[in-house]
Amino acid sequence: MSIIVNRDTKVLCQGVGKAGSFHLKGCKDYGTKMVAGVQPKKGGTTVEGVPVFHTVRQAVRATGADASMIFVPAPGAADAVLEAADAGIKTVVCITEGVPVLDMSRTKALLKSRYPGVRLIGPNCPGIITPGECKIGIMPGYIHKKGRVGILSKSGTLTYEAVHQTTAAGLGQTTCVGIGGDPILGSTYLDLLPLFEADPETEAIVLIGEIGGDAEKQAAEYWKAHMKKPMVAFVAGRTAPKGKRMGHAGAIVGGADDTADAKLKMLASYGIHAVDNPSLIGAEVAKVLGK
Amino acid sequence: MSIIVNRDTKVLCQGVGKAGSFHLKGCKDYGTKMVAGVQPKKGGTTVEGVPVFHTVRQAVRATGADASMIFVPAPGAADAVLEAADAGIKTVVCITEGVPVLDMSRTKALLKSRYPGVRLIGPNCPGIITPGECKIGIMPGYIHKKGRVGILSKSGTLTYEAVHQTTAAGLGQTTCVGIGGDPILGSTYLDLLPLFEADPETEAIVLIGEIGGDAEKQAAEYWKAHMKKPMVAFVAGRTAPKGKRMGHAGAIVGGADDTADAKLKMLASYGIHAVDNPSLIGAEVAKVLGK
Amino acid sequence: MKLHEYQAKDLLEATGVRVLKGAVASDPAGIEAAIATLSPGGPWVVKAQVHAGGRGKAGGVKLAKTREDLREKARAILGMTLVSNQTGPQGVKVRKILLVEACDIAHEIYVSILMDRKEGRPLVVASAEGGMEIEELAATHPEKILKEHLDPLAGMQPHQARDLAYRLAPGEAPDSPVPAALAELLMGLSRAFFKYDASLVEVNPLIITPSKDVIALDAKVALEDNALFRHPELEALRDVAEENPKEVKAAEAGLNYIALDGNIGCLVNGAGLAMATMDLIKLHGGAPNNFLDVGGGANKDTMLAAFKLLLGDPQVKGILVNIFGGIVRCDLVAQGVIDAAKEVSLAVPMVVRLEGTNAEQGRALLATSGLPITPAAGFNEATLKIVEAVRGK
Amino acid sequence: MKLHEYQAKDLLEATGVRVLKGAVASDPAGIEAAIATLSPGGPWVVKAQVHAGGRGKAGGVKLAKTREDLREKARAILGMTLVSNQTGPQGVKVRKILLVEACDIAHEIYVSILMDRKEGRPLVVASAEGGMEIEELAATHPEKILKEHLDPLAGMQPHQARDLAYRLAPGEAPDSPVPAALAELLMGLSRAFFKYDASLVEVNPLIITPSKDVIALDAKVALEDNALFRHPELEALRDVAEENPKEVKAAEAGLNYIALDGNIGCLVNGAGLAMATMDLIKLHGGAPNNFLDVGGGANKDTMLAAFKLLLGDPQVKGILVNIFGGIVRCDLVAQGVIDAAKEVSLAVPMVVRLEGTNAEQGRALLATSGLPITPAAGFNEATLKIVEAVRGK
């Protein structure tokens, strides 16, 4: 089992410029059902053996796609999200980084009021992968292995570390979701934790956080109140100085409770296995699962 | 019994200028629990023996009001609706006429997304009355009589006719709602018909329509599909020429199906007691109820 | 408030819509001045500027190939009485004309934005088959009508404009500039709709030229009267010459009045009751002369203005006053009727029905006034009496 | 992008916020010119224009009562090194000052608008007790902080502004003009927040004068970098002199770089891994010199620019390269490292950890390059090795 995406998910790619077509191919090669590309002025052509349409509506009508991967440049990314939602796409994964915060604020408001059934992941995220079934995003597929751990992360390459470590430990993953590093995200930990808890094959959850915001605290509270599966967590940014934006638009230390140290302590206080050494994530999960 | 408002409803009045305070007094004299007035710069004063506050939040905190009657002039009326909703008021009755259509379109969108539990009646309506218990609006209270008929109408004085006739026929009313004559209304027939159907004391429903829009058709379809109580209907505007706005902002003949004649025929075709003589509404209800 | 084509084009241009503006003339000298501003090589088009639609079929739009031809056609149209299916048989006088360069057309599109009252949201109605009457197309080929709702807070989204553009210009080559230009034009129409609080923005036809330009060739904009307070500068665009003079007069007196064809003058409080009164007159075989809602503030001044309006109309052969006093007190209305009737000298039969607050006192006042007023107890009786009174007149 | 007070005031004034603009000077002649524009009667205030906060306590804001006093204080502040709790011990040089008329103050208010990431909506944070540091107030008297969310599509609604105004100026008489003026000022702040894609709009203090004027006495605006493409005209407001020169240089090279205090230069792909690398260095007793995310496009040019930046910093005593190749191929990264290292002559120890796509090939390339590079297999091992290598340096 898995969450959100699986072998039946039919994916289209919005934005098939250089990056979009490169990753469209990557996902296709991984085995994902890539059914269409979308780009104005490119309708009627093909990219990597996949038909391209001018609009998402056209693509959905022709292919029945139910998920989208967005590589549209930042100025048009929020509009691309809404275009996908409006065309009936249920899972929208926005890889694009640099989307203006107000665009996301407005887009979330519109999604909530007009398209309540749509799940947006990202923006500024590596995507989502169910190993061996469906990869929507830019993660290196080969490091993943079908298995027992659900991974939820604000970071890209740091997620790869966690994946690599859990694969090396022989645990493997059910589904890995990079929720993105922006201040306003389509899906938060809170939106996705219930899915992992409900997924029968997910035995443990790895949560990778960052400085900035209180999403980790909300996750810990939710975990404590509603979840039975063990959770291993790491929070990046212990060395980040206050007020400096650490690459991710959301990774900026705010108030006193918003340091990585404070977050790690907070997580531990809830009973979550908080590790302060990011190279020990896999080992900690193995220990927790008694392996 | 009754719908929406009753003897326990605590009402505040937004806009206590000349018209607002006049009708505040009218409602209070009728027996309505008028608990507050709201007008910036008038906070701390009293109007007709009722304390006035600068803002609805202040008024709600001090008085526990749960309904509002709005007389704020058109440019600020939509904002007044949102102010009431934001302060926790659940029933908002907007009497003001001349509210710009786009203001209402935006206000409905915001009510739906931010304040889904709020019921707006109007704008440009006479209000709502549960005879003997609660009058929120400008209707002459004394023509009403506690009784068996629910009245739902786009028109003001024409509603009074229906009330007068049903009172004269000895039937009386459970609750009468003037939904208003504007193109975009806070509550439509569709929103209120289920309440009348569910109200044990309402035995029959009078629906008074007008040219413009297809609200009457929607009501007829709903009635046919979901309601058991008999309905008597009249539609004003048989003599209205196409393209001319008949007083109410919404009363304008549109397409071919949008004449009063067509609407009356349509209503009759669904099994509704459609009368073409507005002076016979009361008699028709009496006949239908076998009196 | 309806606008003329040339006014609509000015407003649309300001929100980024590409239009052909041309030049307006309202007299012969103006025609010469307008011609001087146009490019020397024709052809050109002369377009009557009237608020009524259907002007093309009515001879209000003409193509001219030479300068002399242009001058002649401009002079012919300016001042003509234009009779279309929307003007009534009496027609309307053409007081202004627009002279504009003609344009080659490869494709005609229909687009409008209006408020969908059912959904409570603005709606784009469009068709790849423009140029013809949209009602006709909607009746015969509903599948050719595209509909797209707009969020009232967010306005038209770029993806909606793109989607519409590709559907409205389906035959374009992949690298054609048309879809992007069309999408941008649609965004401009949406901006105009929201910016001006329009009740209608309509472009028919919106054209694609053989050289792939996308232009709003015609334009119709109606503004919402209730929102004009936000746009005081647009009030100057009102052309009262295009409106019914009786209605203009009534509006000046603060009356809610619509002129009709019948001979029974109606004076009622409340729009719904006013319509129902007209309906009942017709049901009893009479013909209402007007819709007149004196509203909740019916007093002596309103009554006087209303009576003057009705009695000043030679078509009016009788008057029905129907008041359901709620907020309005019937005794005050009766006094208003009496005072007004005395001042204007009542020469036609008048039936008065008073009901509601202080109705008894009002009726008593009328009964003792000595005026030739027929009282009526009920709504039905009142209309029967006035229909009877004017029968054969 | 942070703005100076005088820039922020210009932007706020354009959205209807009442400010005292004064005059800016950046040299002695400018001071004279600025003084000439001010009203002759004092007092006036001289305010250092630096991006760092806390300038009042640091001596960057002074009141002057006479013209001579004003001139002296302006000259003293311009060019001073201002050390506040936000500048670090080295302080910042004052390159610009704002001279502005002083204002009598009856009441000080704090207002800011920023994005609440938890709710995904803009949030107004305000207090009737302005003038002091809001963090302090929030800690000691959280009940004195008002919070009001804004709808991102609709913006601040008039009723929200009114409600805030009455709560922020509670002692006003019923007929006082203050609540309405304050509400209008708040609406102006909201318009500015949305119009400019601000990440922060802050006014502290917002004052009420004894004569009941409502004025934004100070103003802080930060713009969202990601949205600057929508506001090319605002790019000119960037003051690079206020930014860390290493960070400015890095930004010019397209690198995502933040300067820190330690001696281990870090070069990592991905922001999260970069932070985790810094964290692990610290966990092992080392001190990172920087955050540096080379992103997904790590190639020879990026590597070269990154190495130049790190090696040009005398504080850097060792370099850790940590790459988890996903999209990035490790063999290409290794080649980039080799090429760059040759070009800049590597004088400090360097540990390289390559993992992911083509890691084997990458490691082999490094091993045979002849460069003094220490390979590391794992994340942990790599940080241990570099900490060891720079220990005692």
XYZ file of N, CA and C in Angstrom, chain B residues 3-99:
291
model
N -39.593 29.487 11.529
C -38.243 29.245 11.013
C -37.365 30.459 11.303
N -36.095 30.200 11.536
C -35.009 31.183 11.650
C -35.090 32.097 12.868
N -36.226 32.794 13.047
C -36.306 33.712 14.181
C -37.505 33.372 15.059
N -37.343 33.641 16.362
C -38.434 33.391 17.291
C -38.301 34.311 18.504
N -39.038 34.010 19.556
C -39.082 34.946 20.689
C -37.730 35.077 21.387
N -36.816 34.137 21.161
C -35.517 34.197 21.831
C -34.450 34.948 21.028
N -34.759 35.259 19.786
C -33.766 35.910 18.930
C -33.416 37.297 19.465
N -32.106 37.512 19.630
C -31.645 38.817 20.134
C -31.064 39.607 18.967
N -31.662 40.740 18.709
C -31.370 41.454 17.468
C -30.647 42.768 17.730
N -29.616 43.020 16.920
C -29.015 44.354 16.931
C -29.299 45.002 15.590
N -29.172 46.322 15.562
C -29.481 47.066 14.347
C -28.241 47.828 13.900
N -27.730 47.478 12.716
C -26.555 48.183 12.189
C -27.040 49.359 11.348
N -26.578 50.535 11.734
C -27.048 51.747 11.072
C -28.260 52.259 11.822
N -28.026 53.229 12.704
C -29.153 53.762 13.474
C -29.326 55.239 13.144
N -29.293 55.536 11.854
C -29.648 56.869 11.384
C -31.155 56.986 11.430
N -31.725 57.822 10.561
C -33.160 58.089 10.621
C -33.979 56.801 10.402
N -33.724 56.130 9.279
C -34.502 54.928 8.969
C -34.209 53.823 9.977
N -32.938 53.620 10.283
C -32.555 52.550 11.200
C -33.221 52.694 12.549
N -33.175 53.903 13.124
C -33.758 54.021 14.458
C -35.282 53.949 14.408
N -35.866 54.450 13.310
C -37.320 54.346 13.170
C -37.766 52.884 13.205
N -37.063 52.057 12.445
C -37.478 50.648 12.372
C -37.006 49.846 13.577
N -35.912 50.270 14.178
C -35.502 49.650 15.442
C -36.660 49.791 16.434
N -37.204 50.992 16.485
C -38.346 51.225 17.388
C -39.546 50.358 16.983
N -39.808 50.305 15.673
C -40.935 49.507 15.191
C -40.808 48.049 15.608
N -39.620 47.507 15.483
C -39.396 46.098 15.850
C -39.512 45.922 17.357
N -38.922 46.870 18.082
C -38.967 46.801 19.539
C -40.418 46.864 20.026
N -41.173 47.797 19.446
C -42.579 47.941 19.829
C -43.372 46.672 19.519
N -42.969 45.979 18.463
C -43.651 44.746 18.093
C -43.400 43.639 19.120
N -42.281 43.800 19.860
C -41.962 42.793 20.859
C -40.645 42.084 20.612
N -39.989 42.445 19.515
C -38.688 41.842 19.205
C -37.670 42.234 20.277
N -36.801 41.292 20.631
C -35.721 41.589 21.586
C -34.637 42.410 20.890
N -34.825 43.700 20.799
C -33.809 44.573 20.206
C -32.806 44.901 21.302
N -31.571 44.421 21.136
C -30.613 44.558 22.237
C -29.544 45.612 22.008
N -29.335 46.014 20.751
C -28.250 46.979 20.511
C -28.410 47.669 19.167
N -27.814 48.847 19.116
C -27.622 49.525 17.844
C -26.130 49.591 17.580
N -25.740 49.682 16.312
C -24.323 49.806 15.988
C -24.138 50.947 15.005
N -23.310 51.881 15.365
C -22.916 52.921 14.418
C -21.633 53.584 14.902
N -20.625 53.625 14.010
C -19.393 54.313 14.402
C -19.711 55.746 14.848
N -18.998 56.213 15.816
C -19.172 57.555 16.384
C -20.401 57.681 17.279
N -21.238 56.650 17.334
C -22.398 56.733 18.225
C -22.280 55.787 19.407
N -21.144 55.077 19.486
C -20.948 54.169 20.603
C -21.094 54.914 21.926
N -21.748 54.275 22.895
C -21.917 54.906 24.202
C -23.225 55.669 24.335
N -23.891 55.935 23.216
C -25.189 56.606 23.304
C -26.293 55.553 23.367
N -27.528 55.994 23.379
C -28.641 55.048 23.265
C -29.588 55.553 22.182
N -30.294 54.621 21.548
C -31.304 54.959 20.552
C -32.556 54.168 20.895
N -33.629 54.858 21.075
C -34.903 54.209 21.420
C -34.739 53.278 22.617
N -33.943 53.732 23.573
C -33.772 52.957 24.795
C -32.832 51.772 24.678
N -32.127 51.694 23.561
C -31.233 50.562 23.312
C -29.796 51.086 23.231
N -28.840 50.389 23.840
C -27.462 50.904 23.815
C -26.844 50.788 22.416
N -26.065 51.790 22.049
C -25.417 51.810 20.737
C -23.912 51.594 20.904
N -23.339 50.820 19.989
C -21.908 50.519 20.023
C -21.261 50.960 18.710
N -19.928 51.165 18.784
C -19.209 51.566 17.573
C -19.134 50.437 16.554
N -18.987 49.203 17.060
C -18.769 48.065 16.172
C -19.663 46.902 16.578
N -19.873 45.995 15.654
C -20.723 44.833 15.942
C -20.043 43.929 16.983
N -18.707 43.819 16.881
C -18.019 42.986 17.881
C -18.304 43.460 19.291
N -18.212 44.778 19.487
C -18.486 45.324 20.815
C -19.921 44.990 21.231
N -20.836 45.169 20.290
C -22.253 44.959 20.604
C -22.532 43.502 20.951
N -21.927 42.592 20.197
C -22.152 41.168 20.456
C -21.573 40.780 21.810
N -20.366 41.301 22.079
C -19.738 40.960 23.349
C -20.611 41.441 24.515
N -21.169 42.630 24.366
C -21.922 43.212 25.474
C -23.338 42.650 25.608
N -23.929 42.218 24.502
C -25.356 41.887 24.554
C -25.700 40.458 24.165
N -24.754 39.755 23.535
C -25.048 38.400 23.085
C -26.005 38.344 21.907
N -26.094 39.412 21.147
C -26.982 39.434 19.980
C -26.632 38.300 19.023
N -27.663 37.678 18.417
C -27.390 36.604 17.454
C -28.023 36.868 16.089
N -28.681 38.030 15.955
C -29.234 38.406 14.651
C -28.996 39.894 14.436
N -28.943 40.271 13.181
C -28.707 41.676 12.882
C -29.659 42.158 11.799
N -30.076 43.411 11.929
C -30.915 44.062 10.922
C -30.087 45.232 10.395
N -29.861 45.278 9.086
C -28.922 46.261 8.529
C -29.636 47.362 7.757
N -29.379 48.603 8.179
C -29.874 49.788 7.491
C -28.721 50.668 7.011
N -27.527 50.119 7.017
C -26.355 50.888 6.576
C -26.555 51.252 5.096
N -26.267 52.501 4.692
C -26.450 52.887 3.284
C -25.681 51.985 2.318
N -26.175 51.930 1.094
C -25.686 50.964 0.114
C -24.161 50.861 -0.005
N -23.416 51.973 -0.037
C -21.969 51.818 -0.217
C -21.304 50.986 0.877
N -21.880 50.971 2.091
C -21.256 50.231 3.188
C -22.027 48.994 3.597
N -23.091 48.670 2.861
C -23.970 47.587 3.316
C -23.284 46.220 3.271
N -22.558 45.938 2.202
C -21.881 44.641 2.095
C -20.853 44.492 3.211
N -20.139 45.562 3.487
C -19.173 45.520 4.580
C -19.878 45.276 5.912
N -21.060 45.860 6.071
C -21.812 45.652 7.310
C -22.223 44.188 7.460
N -22.589 43.555 6.350
C -22.925 42.125 6.379
C -21.721 41.320 6.873
N -20.557 41.608 6.301
C -19.353 40.875 6.695
C -18.965 41.184 8.141
N -19.180 42.407 8.555
C -18.882 42.752 9.950
C -19.740 41.908 10.887
N -21.017 41.785 10.558
C -21.916 40.990 11.398
C -21.459 39.531 11.429
N -21.169 38.985 10.240
C -20.740 37.588 10.154
C -19.466 37.380 10.969
N -18.530 38.303 10.812
C -17.242 38.178 11.478
C -17.390 38.250 12.999
N -18.418 38.950 13.455
C -18.620 39.088 14.899
C -19.423 37.921 15.472
N -19.799 36.962 14.624
C -20.475 35.771 15.132
C -21.987 35.797 15.005
N -22.532 36.831 14.373
C -23.981 36.898 14.155
C -24.374 35.788 13.176
N -25.444 35.072 13.470
C -25.814 33.939 12.630
C -26.911 34.259 11.620
N -27.766 35.230 11.944
C -28.834 35.622 11.019
C -28.677 37.105 10.703
N -28.380 37.403 9.454
C -28.135 38.783 9.049
C -29.222 39.177 8.048
N -29.989 40.198 8.399
C -31.080 40.649 7.535
C -30.726 42.033 6.998
N -30.477 42.094 5.699
C -30.025 43.359 5.114
C -31.183 44.024 4.373
N -31.691 45.101 4.953
C -32.839 45.817 4.398
C -32.404 46.752 3.254
N -31.201 47.255 3.364
C -30.677 48.258 2.424
C -30.943 47.908 0.966
N -31.415 48.899 0.196
C -31.539 48.654 -1.237
C -30.440 49.382 -1.982
N -30.191 48.958 -3.212
C -29.179 49.620 -4.029
C -27.763 49.135 -3.791
N -27.593 47.966 -3.181
C -26.250 47.419 -2.975
C -25.694 46.975 -4.342
